[in-house]
Amino acid sequence: MRIRKALAITTLGAALTSGAVLLPTASAGAAPSAVTCGNAHWPHPNKDSGTGTVTSGSAAVHTGPYGDCAVTAYLNKGQKVTYDCYSRVSAGKKWTFVRHPKGASIGWVYGKYLDDGGATKHC
């Protein structure tokens, strides 16, 4: 056990003296700090009575209106959804908060994957 500990300390010391910097790394799927995800950050009142259909083979549903937000589900091509409202993010991309036709919240879908581009009422 002492040998392993000594070897670990020696390796760490060598890395530090050689100029290597040891920093914790963010996970590959982590959203940049400027992006806020989750329903607490993106309230979505039901302002739109529109409906639409998923046109992509599999549209990702996100926790916020950004591609970097966590994916919670995928909607199949042809899935009908109802709209609450939309948000345009800094890149100008339009995201719509969608629901199942029977009322259950689903999440944020990029407008490109909806047949009519998504909701017409801003959140």
Coordinates of N, CA, C and O in Angstrom, one line a residue:
M1 N 0.8 -1.2 0.0 CA 0.0 0.0 0.0 C 0.9 1.3 0.0 O 0.6 2.2 -0.7
R2 N 1.9 1.3 0.8 CA 2.8 2.4 0.9 C 3.5 2.7 -0.5 O 3.7 3.8 -0.9
I3 N 3.8 1.6 -1.2 CA 4.5 1.7 -2.5 C 3.5 2.4 -3.5 O 3.9 3.3 -4.2
R4 N 2.2 2.0 -3.5 CA 1.3 2.7 -4.4 C 1.1 4.2 -4.1 O 1.0 5.0 -4.9
K5 N 1.0 4.5 -2.8 CA 0.9 5.9 -2.4 C 2.1 6.7 -2.8 O 2.0 7.8 -3.3
A6 N 3.3 6.1 -2.6 CA 4.5 6.8 -2.9 C 4.6 7.0 -4.4 O 5.0 8.1 -4.9
L7 N 4.2 6.0 -5.2 CA 4.2 6.1 -6.6 C 3.2 7.2 -7.1 O 3.5 8.0 -8.0
A8 N 2.0 7.3 -6.5 CA 1.0 8.3 -6.9 C 1.5 9.7 -6.6 O 1.4 10.6 -7.4
I9 N 2.2 9.9 -5.4 CA 2.7 11.2 -5.0 C 3.8 11.6 -6.0 O 3.9 12.7 -6.4
T10 N 4.7 10.6 -6.3 CA 5.8 10.9 -7.3 C 5.3 11.3 -8.6 O 5.7 12.2 -9.3
T11 N 4.2 10.6 -9.1 CA 3.6 10.8 -10.4 C 3.0 12.2 -10.4 O 3.2 13.0 -11.4
L12 N 2.3 12.6 -9.4 CA 1.6 13.9 -9.3 C 2.7 15.0 -9.2 O 2.6 16.0 -9.9
G13 N 3.7 14.8 -8.4 CA 4.8 15.7 -8.4 C 5.5 15.9 -9.7 O 5.8 17.1 -10.1
A14 N 5.7 14.9 -10.4 CA 6.4 15.0 -11.7 C 5.5 15.8 -12.7 O 5.9 16.6 -13.5
A15 N 4.2 15.5 -12.6 CA 3.2 16.2 -13.5 C 3.2 17.7 -13.2 O 3.2 18.5 -14.1
L16 N 3.2 18.1 -11.9 CA 3.2 19.5 -11.6 C 4.5 20.2 -11.9 O 4.5 21.3 -12.4
T17 N 5.6 19.5 -11.7 CA 6.9 20.2 -12.0 C 7.2 20.3 -13.5 O 7.9 21.1 -13.9
S18 N 6.5 19.4 -14.3 CA 6.8 19.4 -15.7 C 5.9 20.5 -16.4 O 5.9 20.6 -17.6
G19 N 5.1 21.2 -15.7 CA 4.2 22.2 -16.2 C 2.8 21.7 -16.5 O 2.0 22.4 -17.0
A20 N 2.5 20.4 -16.3 CA 1.2 19.9 -16.5 C 0.2 20.5 -15.5 O 0.6 20.7 -14.3
V21 N -1.0 20.8 -15.9 CA -2.0 21.4 -15.0 C -3.1 20.4 -14.9 O -3.6 19.9 -15.9
L22 N -3.4 20.1 -13.6 CA -4.5 19.1 -13.4 C -5.8 19.9 -13.0 O -5.8 20.6 -12.0
L23 N -6.8 19.9 -13.9 CA -8.0 20.6 -13.6 C -9.2 19.6 -13.8 O -9.1 18.7 -14.7
P24 N -10.2 19.8 -13.0 CA -11.4 18.9 -13.3 C -11.9 19.3 -14.7 O -11.9 20.4 -15.1
T25 N -12.4 18.3 -15.4 CA -13.0 18.5 -16.7 C -14.5 18.4 -16.6 O -15.1 17.6 -15.9
A26 N -15.2 19.2 -17.5 CA -16.6 19.1 -17.6 C -17.0 18.0 -18.4 O -16.3 17.6 -19.3
S27 N -18.1 17.4 -18.2 CA -18.6 16.3 -19.0 C -18.9 16.8 -20.4 O -19.2 17.9 -20.6
A28 N -18.8 15.9 -21.4 CA -18.9 16.3 -22.8 C -20.3 16.9 -23.0 O -20.5 17.7 -23.9
G29 N -21.3 16.5 -22.3 CA -22.7 17.0 -22.5 C -23.0 18.2 -21.7 O -24.2 18.7 -21.8
A30 N -22.1 18.7 -21.0 CA -22.4 19.8 -20.1 C -22.7 21.1 -20.9 O -22.0 21.4 -21.9
A31 N -23.7 21.8 -20.5 CA -24.1 23.1 -21.2 C -23.1 24.2 -20.8 O -22.7 24.2 -19.7
P32 N -22.8 25.1 -21.7 CA -22.0 26.2 -21.3 C -22.7 27.1 -20.2 O -23.9 27.1 -20.1
S33 N -21.9 27.8 -19.5 CA -22.5 28.5 -18.3 C -23.5 29.6 -18.8 O -24.3 30.0 -18.0
A34 N -23.4 30.1 -20.0 CA -24.3 31.1 -20.5 C -25.7 30.5 -20.8 O -26.6 31.3 -21.0
V35 N -25.8 29.2 -20.9 CA -27.1 28.6 -21.3 C -27.8 28.1 -20.0 O -27.2 27.5 -19.1
T36 N -29.1 28.5 -19.9 CA -29.8 28.1 -18.7 C -30.9 27.1 -19.3 O -31.6 27.4 -20.2
C37 N -31.0 26.0 -18.6 CA -31.9 24.9 -19.0 C -32.9 24.6 -17.8 O -32.6 25.0 -16.7
G38 N -33.9 24.0 -18.1 CA -34.9 23.6 -17.1 C -36.1 24.5 -17.0 O -36.0 25.7 -17.4
N39 N -37.2 24.0 -16.6 CA -38.5 24.7 -16.6 C -38.4 25.9 -15.6 O -39.2 26.9 -15.8
A40 N -37.6 25.9 -14.6 CA -37.5 27.0 -13.6 C -37.0 28.2 -14.4 O -37.4 29.4 -14.0
H41 N -36.1 28.0 -15.4 CA -35.6 29.2 -16.1 C -36.4 29.6 -17.3 O -36.3 30.7 -17.8
W42 N -37.3 28.7 -17.8 CA -38.0 28.9 -19.0 C -39.5 28.6 -18.7 O -40.1 27.6 -19.2
P43 N -40.2 29.5 -18.0 CA -41.6 29.3 -17.8 C -42.3 29.3 -19.2 O -41.9 30.0 -20.1
H44 N -43.3 28.5 -19.3 CA -43.9 28.4 -20.6 C -45.5 28.3 -20.5 O -46.1 27.3 -20.6
P45 N -46.0 29.5 -20.3 CA -47.5 29.6 -20.2 C -48.1 29.1 -21.6 O -47.5 29.3 -22.6
N46 N -49.3 28.6 -21.5 CA -50.0 28.1 -22.7 C -50.6 29.3 -23.4 O -51.8 29.6 -23.1
K47 N -49.9 30.0 -24.3 CA -50.4 31.1 -25.0 C -50.8 30.8 -26.4 O -51.4 31.7 -27.1
D48 N -50.5 29.7 -26.9 CA -50.7 29.3 -28.3 C -51.7 28.1 -28.4 O -51.5 27.2 -27.7
S49 N -52.7 28.2 -29.3 CA -53.6 27.1 -29.4 C -53.2 26.3 -30.6 O -54.0 25.4 -31.0
G50 N -52.1 26.5 -31.2 CA -51.7 25.8 -32.4 C -51.2 24.4 -32.2 O -51.0 23.9 -31.0
T51 N -51.2 23.6 -33.2 CA -50.7 22.2 -33.2 C -49.8 22.0 -34.4 O -49.8 22.8 -35.3
G52 N -49.0 21.0 -34.3 CA -48.1 20.7 -35.4 C -47.7 19.2 -35.4 O -48.2 18.4 -34.5
T53 N -46.9 18.8 -36.3 CA -46.5 17.5 -36.5 C -44.9 17.5 -36.7 O -44.4 18.3 -37.3
V54 N -44.3 16.5 -36.0 CA -42.9 16.3 -36.1 C -42.5 15.8 -37.5 O -43.1 14.9 -38.0
T55 N -41.6 16.5 -38.2 CA -41.2 16.2 -39.5 C -39.9 15.4 -39.6 O -39.6 14.8 -40.6
S56 N -39.1 15.5 -38.6 CA -37.8 14.8 -38.5 C -38.0 13.3 -38.1 O -39.0 13.0 -37.4
G57 N -37.1 12.5 -38.5 CA -37.2 11.1 -38.1 C -37.2 10.9 -36.6 O -37.8 10.0 -36.1
S58 N -36.6 11.8 -35.9 CA -36.5 11.7 -34.4 C -36.1 13.0 -33.9 O -34.9 13.4 -33.9
A59 N -37.1 13.8 -33.4 CA -36.8 15.1 -32.9 C -36.5 15.1 -31.4 O -37.3 14.6 -30.6
A60 N -35.4 15.6 -31.0 CA -35.0 15.6 -29.6 C -35.8 16.6 -28.8 O -36.1 17.7 -29.3
V61 N -36.2 16.2 -27.6 CA -36.9 17.1 -26.7 C -35.9 17.5 -25.6 O -35.3 16.7 -25.0
H62 N -35.8 18.8 -25.4 CA -34.8 19.4 -24.5 C -35.5 20.0 -23.2 O -36.6 20.4 -23.3
T63 N -34.7 20.2 -22.2 CA -35.2 20.8 -20.9 C -35.2 22.4 -21.1 O -35.7 23.0 -20.2
G64 N -34.6 22.9 -22.1 CA -34.6 24.3 -22.4 C -34.5 24.6 -23.8 O -34.2 23.6 -24.6
P65 N -34.6 25.8 -24.3 CA -34.6 26.1 -25.7 C -33.1 26.2 -26.3 O -32.8 27.2 -27.0
Y66 N -32.3 25.3 -26.0 CA -30.9 25.2 -26.6 C -30.6 23.8 -26.8 O -30.9 22.9 -26.1
G67 N -29.8 23.6 -27.9 CA -29.3 22.2 -28.2 C -28.4 21.7 -27.1 O -28.3 20.4 -27.0
D68 N -27.8 22.5 -26.3 CA -26.9 22.1 -25.2 C -27.7 21.6 -24.0 O -27.1 21.1 -23.0
C69 N -29.0 21.9 -23.9 CA -29.8 21.5 -22.7 C -30.0 20.0 -22.8 O -30.0 19.4 -23.9
A70 N -30.2 19.4 -21.7 CA -30.4 17.9 -21.6 C -31.6 17.4 -22.5 O -32.6 18.1 -22.6
V71 N -31.4 16.3 -23.1 CA -32.4 15.7 -23.9 C -33.2 14.7 -23.0 O -32.6 13.9 -22.3
T72 N -34.5 14.9 -23.0 CA -35.4 14.1 -22.1 C -36.1 13.0 -22.9 O -36.6 12.1 -22.3
A73 N -36.3 13.2 -24.2 CA -37.1 12.2 -25.0 C -36.8 12.5 -26.5 O -36.2 13.5 -26.8
Y74 N -37.3 11.7 -27.3 CA -37.3 11.9 -28.7 C -38.7 11.7 -29.3 O -39.4 10.8 -28.8
L75 N -39.1 12.5 -30.2 CA -40.4 12.4 -30.8 C -40.3 11.8 -32.2 O -39.4 12.3 -33.0
N76 N -41.1 10.8 -32.5 CA -41.0 10.2 -33.9 C -41.7 11.1 -34.9 O -42.6 11.8 -34.7
K77 N -41.2 10.9 -36.1 CA -41.8 11.6 -37.3 C -43.3 11.2 -37.3 O -43.7 10.1 -37.1
G78 N -44.1 12.3 -37.5 CA -45.5 12.1 -37.6 C -46.3 12.3 -36.3 O -47.5 12.4 -36.2
Q79 N -45.5 12.4 -35.2 CA -46.1 12.7 -33.8 C -46.8 14.0 -33.8 O -46.2 15.0 -34.2
K80 N -48.0 14.0 -33.4 CA -48.8 15.3 -33.3 C -48.5 15.9 -31.9 O -48.4 15.2 -30.9
V81 N -48.3 17.2 -31.9 CA -48.1 18.0 -30.6 C -48.9 19.2 -30.6 O -49.3 19.7 -31.7
T82 N -49.1 19.8 -29.4 CA -49.7 21.1 -29.3 C -48.7 22.0 -28.8 O -47.7 21.6 -28.1
Y83 N -48.9 23.3 -29.0 CA -47.9 24.3 -28.7 C -48.3 25.2 -27.5 O -49.5 25.5 -27.3
D84 N -47.4 25.5 -26.7 CA -47.6 26.5 -25.6 C -47.1 27.9 -26.0 O -47.9 28.8 -26.0
C85 N -45.9 28.0 -26.5 CA -45.3 29.2 -26.9 C -43.9 29.0 -27.5 O -43.4 27.8 -27.4
Y86 N -43.3 30.0 -28.0 CA -41.9 29.8 -28.5 C -40.9 30.8 -27.9 O -41.3 31.8 -27.3
S87 N -39.6 30.5 -28.0 CA -38.6 31.4 -27.6 C -37.5 31.4 -28.7 O -37.2 30.4 -29.3
R88 N -37.0 32.6 -28.9 CA -35.8 32.7 -29.8 C -34.6 32.9 -29.0 O -34.5 33.8 -28.2
V89 N -33.6 32.1 -29.2 CA -32.4 32.2 -28.4 C -31.4 33.1 -29.1 O -31.7 33.6 -30.2
S90 N -30.3 33.4 -28.4 CA -29.3 34.4 -28.9 C -28.9 34.1 -30.4 O -28.6 35.1 -31.1
A91 N -28.9 32.9 -30.8 CA -28.5 32.6 -32.2 C -29.6 32.9 -33.2 O -29.5 32.6 -34.4
G92 N -30.8 33.3 -32.7 CA -32.0 33.6 -33.5 C -32.8 32.3 -33.8 O -33.7 32.4 -34.6
K93 N -32.4 31.2 -33.2 CA -33.2 30.0 -33.5 C -34.4 29.9 -32.7 O -34.5 30.3 -31.5
K94 N -35.5 29.5 -33.3 CA -36.8 29.4 -32.7 C -37.0 28.0 -32.1 O -36.9 27.0 -32.8
W95 N -37.4 28.0 -30.8 CA -37.7 26.7 -30.1 C -39.1 26.8 -29.6 O -39.6 27.9 -29.1
T96 N -39.9 25.8 -29.6 CA -41.3 25.7 -29.2 C -41.4 24.7 -28.0 O -40.9 23.6 -28.1
F97 N -42.2 25.2 -27.0 CA -42.5 24.2 -25.9 C -43.7 23.5 -26.4 O -44.8 24.1 -26.7
V98 N -43.6 22.2 -26.4 CA -44.7 21.3 -26.9 C -45.3 20.5 -25.8 O -44.7 20.2 -24.8
R99 N -46.6 20.1 -26.1 CA -47.3 19.1 -25.2 C -47.8 18.0 -26.0 O -48.0 18.1 -27.3
H100 N -48.1 16.9 -25.4 CA -48.9 15.8 -26.0 C -50.3 16.3 -26.3 O -50.8 17.1 -25.5
P101 N -50.9 15.9 -27.3 CA -52.3 16.4 -27.6 C -53.3 16.2 -26.5 O -54.3 16.9 -26.4
K102 N -53.0 15.2 -25.6 CA -53.9 15.0 -24.4 C -53.5 15.9 -23.2 O -54.1 15.8 -22.2
G103 N -52.5 16.8 -23.4 CA -52.2 17.8 -22.4 C -50.9 17.6 -21.6 O -50.4 18.6 -21.0
A104 N -50.2 16.5 -21.6 CA -49.0 16.3 -20.8 C -47.9 17.1 -21.4 O -47.7 17.1 -22.6
S105 N -47.1 17.8 -20.5 CA -45.9 18.6 -21.0 C -44.9 17.6 -21.6 O -44.7 16.5 -21.0
I106 N -44.3 18.1 -22.6 CA -43.2 17.3 -23.2 C -41.9 18.0 -23.1 O -41.0 17.5 -22.4
G107 N -41.7 19.2 -23.6 CA -40.5 20.0 -23.5 C -40.3 20.8 -24.7 O -41.2 21.1 -25.5
W108 N -39.0 21.3 -24.9 CA -38.6 22.2 -26.0 C -38.1 21.4 -27.2 O -37.3 20.6 -27.1
V109 N -38.7 21.8 -28.3 CA -38.3 21.2 -29.6 C -37.9 22.3 -30.6 O -38.5 23.4 -30.7
Y110 N -36.8 22.1 -31.3 CA -36.3 23.1 -32.2 C -37.3 23.2 -33.4 O -37.8 22.2 -33.9
G111 N -37.7 24.4 -33.7 CA -38.7 24.7 -34.7 C -38.5 24.0 -36.1 O -39.5 23.7 -36.8
K112 N -37.3 23.8 -36.4 CA -36.9 23.2 -37.7 C -37.5 21.8 -37.9 O -37.8 21.3 -39.0
Y113 N -37.8 21.1 -36.7 CA -38.3 19.8 -36.7 C -39.9 19.7 -36.7 O -40.4 18.6 -36.5
L114 N -40.5 20.8 -36.8 CA -42.0 20.9 -36.7 C -42.5 21.4 -38.1 O -41.9 22.3 -38.7
D115 N -43.6 20.8 -38.6 CA -44.0 21.0 -39.9 C -44.3 22.5 -40.2 O -44.1 22.9 -41.4
D116 N -44.7 23.3 -39.3 CA -45.0 24.7 -39.5 C -44.1 25.6 -38.8 O -44.3 26.8 -38.7
G117 N -43.0 25.1 -38.3 CA -42.0 25.9 -37.6 C -42.2 26.1 -36.2 O -41.4 26.7 -35.5
G118 N -43.4 25.7 -35.7 CA -43.6 25.8 -34.2 C -44.7 26.9 -33.9 O -45.4 27.4 -34.7
A119 N -44.7 27.2 -32.6 CA -45.7 28.2 -32.1 C -45.6 29.5 -32.7 O -44.5 29.9 -33.2
T120 N -46.7 30.3 -32.6 CA -46.7 31.7 -33.2 C -46.8 32.7 -32.0 O -46.7 33.9 -32.3
K121 N -46.9 32.2 -30.8 CA -47.0 33.2 -29.7 C -45.7 33.0 -28.8 O -45.3 32.0 -28.4
H122 N -45.1 34.2 -28.6 CA -43.9 34.2 -27.8 C -44.1 34.0 -26.3 O -45.2 34.4 -25.8
C123 N -43.2 33.3 -25.6 CA -43.4 33.0 -24.2 C -43.3 34.3 -23.4 O -42.6 35.2 -23.7

